[in-house]
Coordinates of C-alpha atoms and ligand atoms in Angstrom, one line a residue:
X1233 CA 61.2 -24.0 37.4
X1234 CA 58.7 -24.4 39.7
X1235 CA 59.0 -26.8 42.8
X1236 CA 62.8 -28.0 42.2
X1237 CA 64.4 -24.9 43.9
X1238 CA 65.9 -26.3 47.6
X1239 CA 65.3 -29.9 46.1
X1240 CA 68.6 -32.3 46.5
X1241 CA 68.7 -34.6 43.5
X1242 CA 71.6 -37.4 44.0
X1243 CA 72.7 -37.7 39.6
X1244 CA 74.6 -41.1 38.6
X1245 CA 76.7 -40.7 35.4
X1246 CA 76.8 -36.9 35.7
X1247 CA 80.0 -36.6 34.0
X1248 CA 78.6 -36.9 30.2
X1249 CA 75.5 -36.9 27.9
X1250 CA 72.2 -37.2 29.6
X1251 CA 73.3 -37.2 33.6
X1252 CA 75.3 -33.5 32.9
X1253 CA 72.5 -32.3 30.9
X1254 CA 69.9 -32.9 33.7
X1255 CA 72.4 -31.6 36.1
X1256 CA 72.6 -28.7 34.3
X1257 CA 68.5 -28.1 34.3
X1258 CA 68.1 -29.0 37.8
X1259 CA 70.8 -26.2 38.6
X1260 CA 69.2 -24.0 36.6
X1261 CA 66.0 -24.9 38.3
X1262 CA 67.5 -23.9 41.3
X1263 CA 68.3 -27.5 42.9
X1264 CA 71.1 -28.4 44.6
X1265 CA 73.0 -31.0 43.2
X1266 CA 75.1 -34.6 44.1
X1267 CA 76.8 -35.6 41.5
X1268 CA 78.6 -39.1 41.0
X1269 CA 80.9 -40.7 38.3
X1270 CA 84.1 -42.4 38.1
X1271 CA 85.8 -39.3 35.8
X1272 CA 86.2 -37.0 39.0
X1273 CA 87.9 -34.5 37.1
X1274 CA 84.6 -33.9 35.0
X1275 CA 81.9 -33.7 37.4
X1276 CA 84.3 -30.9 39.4
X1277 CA 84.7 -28.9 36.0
X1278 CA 80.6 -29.0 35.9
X1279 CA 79.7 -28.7 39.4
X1280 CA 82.6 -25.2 39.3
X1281 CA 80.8 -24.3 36.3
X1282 CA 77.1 -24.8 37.8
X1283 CA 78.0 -22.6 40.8
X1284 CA 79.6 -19.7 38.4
X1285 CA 76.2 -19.7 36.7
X1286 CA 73.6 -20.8 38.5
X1287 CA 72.1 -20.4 42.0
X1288 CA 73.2 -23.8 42.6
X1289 CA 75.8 -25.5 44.9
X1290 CA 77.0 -29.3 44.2
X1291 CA 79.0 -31.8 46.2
X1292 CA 81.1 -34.3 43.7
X1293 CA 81.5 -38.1 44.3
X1294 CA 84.1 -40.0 42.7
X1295 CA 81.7 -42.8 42.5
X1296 CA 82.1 -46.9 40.2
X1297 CA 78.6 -47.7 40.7
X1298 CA 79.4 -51.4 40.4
X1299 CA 80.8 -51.6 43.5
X1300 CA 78.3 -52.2 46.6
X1301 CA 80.5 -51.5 49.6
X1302 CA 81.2 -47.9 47.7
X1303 CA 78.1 -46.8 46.8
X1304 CA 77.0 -47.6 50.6
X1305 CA 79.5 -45.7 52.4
X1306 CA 79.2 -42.9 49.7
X1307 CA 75.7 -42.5 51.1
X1308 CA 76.8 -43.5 54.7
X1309 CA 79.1 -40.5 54.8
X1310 CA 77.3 -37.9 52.8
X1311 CA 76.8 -35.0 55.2
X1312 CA 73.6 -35.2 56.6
X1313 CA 72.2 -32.1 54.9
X1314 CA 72.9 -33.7 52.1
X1315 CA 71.1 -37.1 52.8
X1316 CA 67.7 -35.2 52.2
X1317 CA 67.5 -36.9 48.6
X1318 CA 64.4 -35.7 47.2
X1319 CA 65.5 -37.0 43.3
X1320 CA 67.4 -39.6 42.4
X1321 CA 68.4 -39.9 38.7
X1322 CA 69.7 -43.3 37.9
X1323 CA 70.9 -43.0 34.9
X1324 CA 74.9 -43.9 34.6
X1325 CA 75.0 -46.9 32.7
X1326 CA 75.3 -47.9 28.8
X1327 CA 76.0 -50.7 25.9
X1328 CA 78.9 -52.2 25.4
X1329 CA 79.8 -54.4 22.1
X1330 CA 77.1 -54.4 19.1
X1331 CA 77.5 -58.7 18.0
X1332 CA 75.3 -61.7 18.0
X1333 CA 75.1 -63.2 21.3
X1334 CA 76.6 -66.2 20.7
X1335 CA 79.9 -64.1 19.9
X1336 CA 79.6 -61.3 22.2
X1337 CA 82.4 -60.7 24.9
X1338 CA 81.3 -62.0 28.3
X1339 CA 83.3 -58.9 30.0
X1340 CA 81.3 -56.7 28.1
X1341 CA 78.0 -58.5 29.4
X1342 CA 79.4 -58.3 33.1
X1343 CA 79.4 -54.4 32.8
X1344 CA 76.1 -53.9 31.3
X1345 CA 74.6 -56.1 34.0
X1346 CA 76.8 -54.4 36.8
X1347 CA 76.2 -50.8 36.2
X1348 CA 72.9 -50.8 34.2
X1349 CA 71.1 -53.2 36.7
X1350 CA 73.4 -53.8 39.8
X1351 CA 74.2 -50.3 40.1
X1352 CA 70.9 -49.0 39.9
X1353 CA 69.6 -51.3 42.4
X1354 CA 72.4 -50.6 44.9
X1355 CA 71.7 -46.5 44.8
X1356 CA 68.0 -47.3 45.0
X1357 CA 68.5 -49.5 47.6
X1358 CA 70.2 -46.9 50.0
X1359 CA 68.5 -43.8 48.7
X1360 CA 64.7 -44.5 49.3
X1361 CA 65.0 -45.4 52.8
X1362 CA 66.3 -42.3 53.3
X1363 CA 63.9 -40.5 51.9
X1364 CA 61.6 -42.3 53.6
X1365 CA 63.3 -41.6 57.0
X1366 CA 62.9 -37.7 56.1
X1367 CA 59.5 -38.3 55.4
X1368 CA 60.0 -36.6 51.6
X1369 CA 57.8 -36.4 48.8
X1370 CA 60.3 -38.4 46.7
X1371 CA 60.7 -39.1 43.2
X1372 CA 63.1 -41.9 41.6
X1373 CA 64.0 -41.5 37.8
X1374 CA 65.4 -44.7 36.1
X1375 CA 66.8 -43.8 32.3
X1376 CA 65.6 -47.0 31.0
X1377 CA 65.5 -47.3 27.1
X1378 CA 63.9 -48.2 24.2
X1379 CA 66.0 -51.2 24.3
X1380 CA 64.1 -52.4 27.4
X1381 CA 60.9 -52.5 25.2
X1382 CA 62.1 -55.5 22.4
X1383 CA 65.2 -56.2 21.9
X1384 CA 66.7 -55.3 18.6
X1385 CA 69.7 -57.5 16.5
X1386 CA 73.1 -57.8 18.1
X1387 CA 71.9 -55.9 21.1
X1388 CA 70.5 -58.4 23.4
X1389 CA 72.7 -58.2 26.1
X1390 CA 72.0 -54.2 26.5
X1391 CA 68.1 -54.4 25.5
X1392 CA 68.1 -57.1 28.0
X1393 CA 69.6 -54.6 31.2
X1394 CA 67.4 -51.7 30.0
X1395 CA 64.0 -54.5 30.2
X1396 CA 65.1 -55.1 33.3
X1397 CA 65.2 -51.5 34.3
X1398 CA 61.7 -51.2 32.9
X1399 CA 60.7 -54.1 35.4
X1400 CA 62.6 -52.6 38.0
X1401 CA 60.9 -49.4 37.6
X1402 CA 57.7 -51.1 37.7
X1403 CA 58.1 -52.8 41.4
X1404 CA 59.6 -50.1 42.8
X1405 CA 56.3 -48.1 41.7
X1406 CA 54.2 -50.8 43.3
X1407 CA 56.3 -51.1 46.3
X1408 CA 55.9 -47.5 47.1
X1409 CA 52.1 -46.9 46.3
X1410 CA 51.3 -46.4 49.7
X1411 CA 54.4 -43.7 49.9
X1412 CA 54.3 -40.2 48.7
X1413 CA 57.8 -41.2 46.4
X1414 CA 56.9 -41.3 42.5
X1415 CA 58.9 -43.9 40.2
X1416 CA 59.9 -42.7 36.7
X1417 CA 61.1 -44.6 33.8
X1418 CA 62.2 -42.8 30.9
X1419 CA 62.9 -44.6 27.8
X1420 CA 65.1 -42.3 25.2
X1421 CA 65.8 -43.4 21.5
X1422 CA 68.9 -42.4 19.6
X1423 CA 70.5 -39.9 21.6
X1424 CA 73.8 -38.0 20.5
X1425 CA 75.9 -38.6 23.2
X1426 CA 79.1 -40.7 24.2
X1427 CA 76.9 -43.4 23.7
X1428 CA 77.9 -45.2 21.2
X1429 CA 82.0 -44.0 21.5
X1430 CA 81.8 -46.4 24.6
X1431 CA 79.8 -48.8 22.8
X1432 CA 82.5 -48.9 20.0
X1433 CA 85.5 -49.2 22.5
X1434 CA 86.2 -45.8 21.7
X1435 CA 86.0 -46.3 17.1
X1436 CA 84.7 -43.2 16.6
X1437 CA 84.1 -44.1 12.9
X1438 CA 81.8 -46.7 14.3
X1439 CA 80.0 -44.3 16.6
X1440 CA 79.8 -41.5 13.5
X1441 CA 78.1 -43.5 11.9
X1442 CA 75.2 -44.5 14.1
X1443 CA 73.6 -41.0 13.5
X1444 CA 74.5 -40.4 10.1
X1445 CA 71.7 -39.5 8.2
X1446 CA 69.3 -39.3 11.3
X1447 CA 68.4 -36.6 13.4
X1448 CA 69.1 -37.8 16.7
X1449 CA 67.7 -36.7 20.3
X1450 CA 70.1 -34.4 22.2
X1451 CA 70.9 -34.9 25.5
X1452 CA 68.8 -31.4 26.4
X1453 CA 66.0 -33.5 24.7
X1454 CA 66.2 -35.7 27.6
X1455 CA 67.2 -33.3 30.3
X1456 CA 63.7 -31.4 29.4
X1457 CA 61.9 -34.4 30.2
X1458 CA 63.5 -35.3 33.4
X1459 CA 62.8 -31.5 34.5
X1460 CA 59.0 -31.9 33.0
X1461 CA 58.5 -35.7 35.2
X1462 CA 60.1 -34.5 38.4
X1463 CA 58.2 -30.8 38.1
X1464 CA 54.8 -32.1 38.0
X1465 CA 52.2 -31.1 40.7
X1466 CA 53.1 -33.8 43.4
X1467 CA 49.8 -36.0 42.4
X1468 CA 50.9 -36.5 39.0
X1469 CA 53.4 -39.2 38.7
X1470 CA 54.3 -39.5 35.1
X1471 CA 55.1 -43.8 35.2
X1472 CA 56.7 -43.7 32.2
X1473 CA 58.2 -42.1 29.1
X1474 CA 59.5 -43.3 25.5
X1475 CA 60.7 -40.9 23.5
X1476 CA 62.6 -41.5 19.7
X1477 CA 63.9 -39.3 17.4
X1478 CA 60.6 -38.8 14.9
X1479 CA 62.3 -40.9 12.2
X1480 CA 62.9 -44.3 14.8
X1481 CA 59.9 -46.2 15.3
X1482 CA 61.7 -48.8 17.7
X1483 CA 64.4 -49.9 18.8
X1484 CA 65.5 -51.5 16.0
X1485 CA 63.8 -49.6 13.1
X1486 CA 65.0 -46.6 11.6
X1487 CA 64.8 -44.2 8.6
X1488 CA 68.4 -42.9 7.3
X1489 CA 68.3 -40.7 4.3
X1490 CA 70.6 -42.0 1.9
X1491 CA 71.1 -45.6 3.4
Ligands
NDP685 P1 77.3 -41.3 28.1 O1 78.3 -42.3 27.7 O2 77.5 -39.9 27.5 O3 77.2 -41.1 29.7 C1 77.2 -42.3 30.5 C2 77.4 -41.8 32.0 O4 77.4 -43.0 32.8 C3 78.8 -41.1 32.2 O5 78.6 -40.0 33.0 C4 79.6 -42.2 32.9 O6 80.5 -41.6 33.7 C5 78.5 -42.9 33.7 N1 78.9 -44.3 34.0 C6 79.1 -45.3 33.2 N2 79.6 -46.4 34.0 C7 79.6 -46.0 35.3 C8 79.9 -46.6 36.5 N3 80.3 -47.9 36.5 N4 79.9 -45.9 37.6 C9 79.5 -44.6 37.6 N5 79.1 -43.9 36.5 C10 79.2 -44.6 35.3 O7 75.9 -41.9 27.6 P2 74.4 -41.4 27.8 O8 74.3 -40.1 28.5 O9 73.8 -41.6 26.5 O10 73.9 -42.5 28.8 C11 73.1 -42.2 30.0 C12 72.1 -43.3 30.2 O11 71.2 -43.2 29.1 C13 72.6 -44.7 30.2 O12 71.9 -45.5 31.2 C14 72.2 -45.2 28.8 O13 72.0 -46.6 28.7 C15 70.9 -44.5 28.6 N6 70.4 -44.4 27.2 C16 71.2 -43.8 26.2 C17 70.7 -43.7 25.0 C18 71.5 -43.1 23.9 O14 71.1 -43.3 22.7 N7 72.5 -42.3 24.2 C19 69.4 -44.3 24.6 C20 68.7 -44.9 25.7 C21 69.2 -44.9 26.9 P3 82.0 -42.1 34.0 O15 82.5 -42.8 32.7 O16 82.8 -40.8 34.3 O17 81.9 -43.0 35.2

């Protein structure tokens, strides 16, 4: 792909669904890759498997988002090659608990808020100086979500972190106008990933079921558009993105054959 080979793009949650798969297409694209997630174990497996096939080379960061003080030495004590971050894709984060709000569990809200907004924030915060130091043509992508556009029954906690992300997105863009650093948000529907396994506390059952009779996204679905956003001649800054499985409308509705 045009412009991403020699890029360094810093990937949150690269251990599963959506962060591997855009690891995998910037790799292939020729960029070289950071990669962060708690699951060490996973993002070595990818990052050996990157090299092996593509002209790629990663460095892996066992990496809770959550927690300030490690995200900033992370960054502090990346090698300072490696501090040339022209992308950063914040995308680690997800749902947890599907109940009324009124009898949701408040530990589930405190890591929805913590990763999806907190965490986000805190990589942002350290990541855009620098590339402002390096002087680079910069480009933040936020996976937001259809959730962050109206909130949908029993989700109100998530829908709320994802609207946040959406406003988030929105300053940052306005922040940096006078910059050359572009501000992505991109807003996936259904997607088949481990989604909704964490969601579920690991019911399976539970998270079968969400994409029963549905054609969901794929992660590769989302990965395409990452590559498309961040690929773009560097006066096009595509603001945002929502993108649903053609038989979801919103967040909330949905056409399952035979339900
Ligand atoms: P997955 O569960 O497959 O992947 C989530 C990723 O986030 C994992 O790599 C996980 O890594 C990482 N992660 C979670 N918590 C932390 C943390 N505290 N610190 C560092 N990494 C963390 O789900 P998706 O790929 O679907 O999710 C990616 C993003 O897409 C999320 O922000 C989600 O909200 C968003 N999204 C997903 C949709 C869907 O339908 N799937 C729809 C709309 C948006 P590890 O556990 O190893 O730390």
């Amino acid at each position: 792909m045009l412009g991403l080979k020699g890029k360094t793009v810093f990937i949150s949650g690269a251990s599963s669904g959506i962060g591997k798969a855009s690891a995998e297409a910037f790799a292939m694209a020729g960029a070289r890759l950071i990669l962060c997630a708690r699951s060490i174990d996973k993002i070595t497996a990818l990052a050996e498997k990157l090299k092996e096939h593509y002209e790629t080379e990663s460095i892996v960061i066992k990496l809770d988002v959550r927690d300030r003080s490690a995200v900033e030495e992370a960054i502090d004590t990346l090698p300072e090659e490696w501090k040339k971050i022209d992308i950063l894709l914040n995308n680690a984060g997800g749902a947890l608990g599907l109940e009324k709000l009124h009898e949701g569990d408040p530990s589930d809200w405190d890591t929805m808020i913590d990763t999806n907004i907190k965490g986000l924030l805190y990589l942002t915060r350290k990541i855009v100086p620098l590339m402002l130091k390096y002087q680079l043509k910069g480009h933040v992508v936020n996976i937001g979500s259809i959730a962050g556009i109206a909130a949908y029954p029993n989700g109100a906690v998530y829908c709320a972190t994802k609207a946040a992300v959406h406003c988030l997105s929105d300053g940052l863009r306005m922040d940096l106008v006078d910059k050359p650093i572009r501000v992505t948000n991109i807003q996936p529907g259904m997607t088949e990933t481990n989604f909704s396994n964490v969601r579920f506390h690991g019911d399976e059952k539970k998270a079968a079921a969400v994409y029963a009779g549905i054609k969901p996204l794929t992660s590769d679905d989302i990965a395409d558009i990452v590559i498309y956003a961040t690929s773009a001649p560097e006066h096009v800054q595509i603001c945002e993105v929502t993108v649903t499985p053609t038989n979801q409308a919103t967040g909330g509705v949905v056409y399952k054959k035979n339900s």
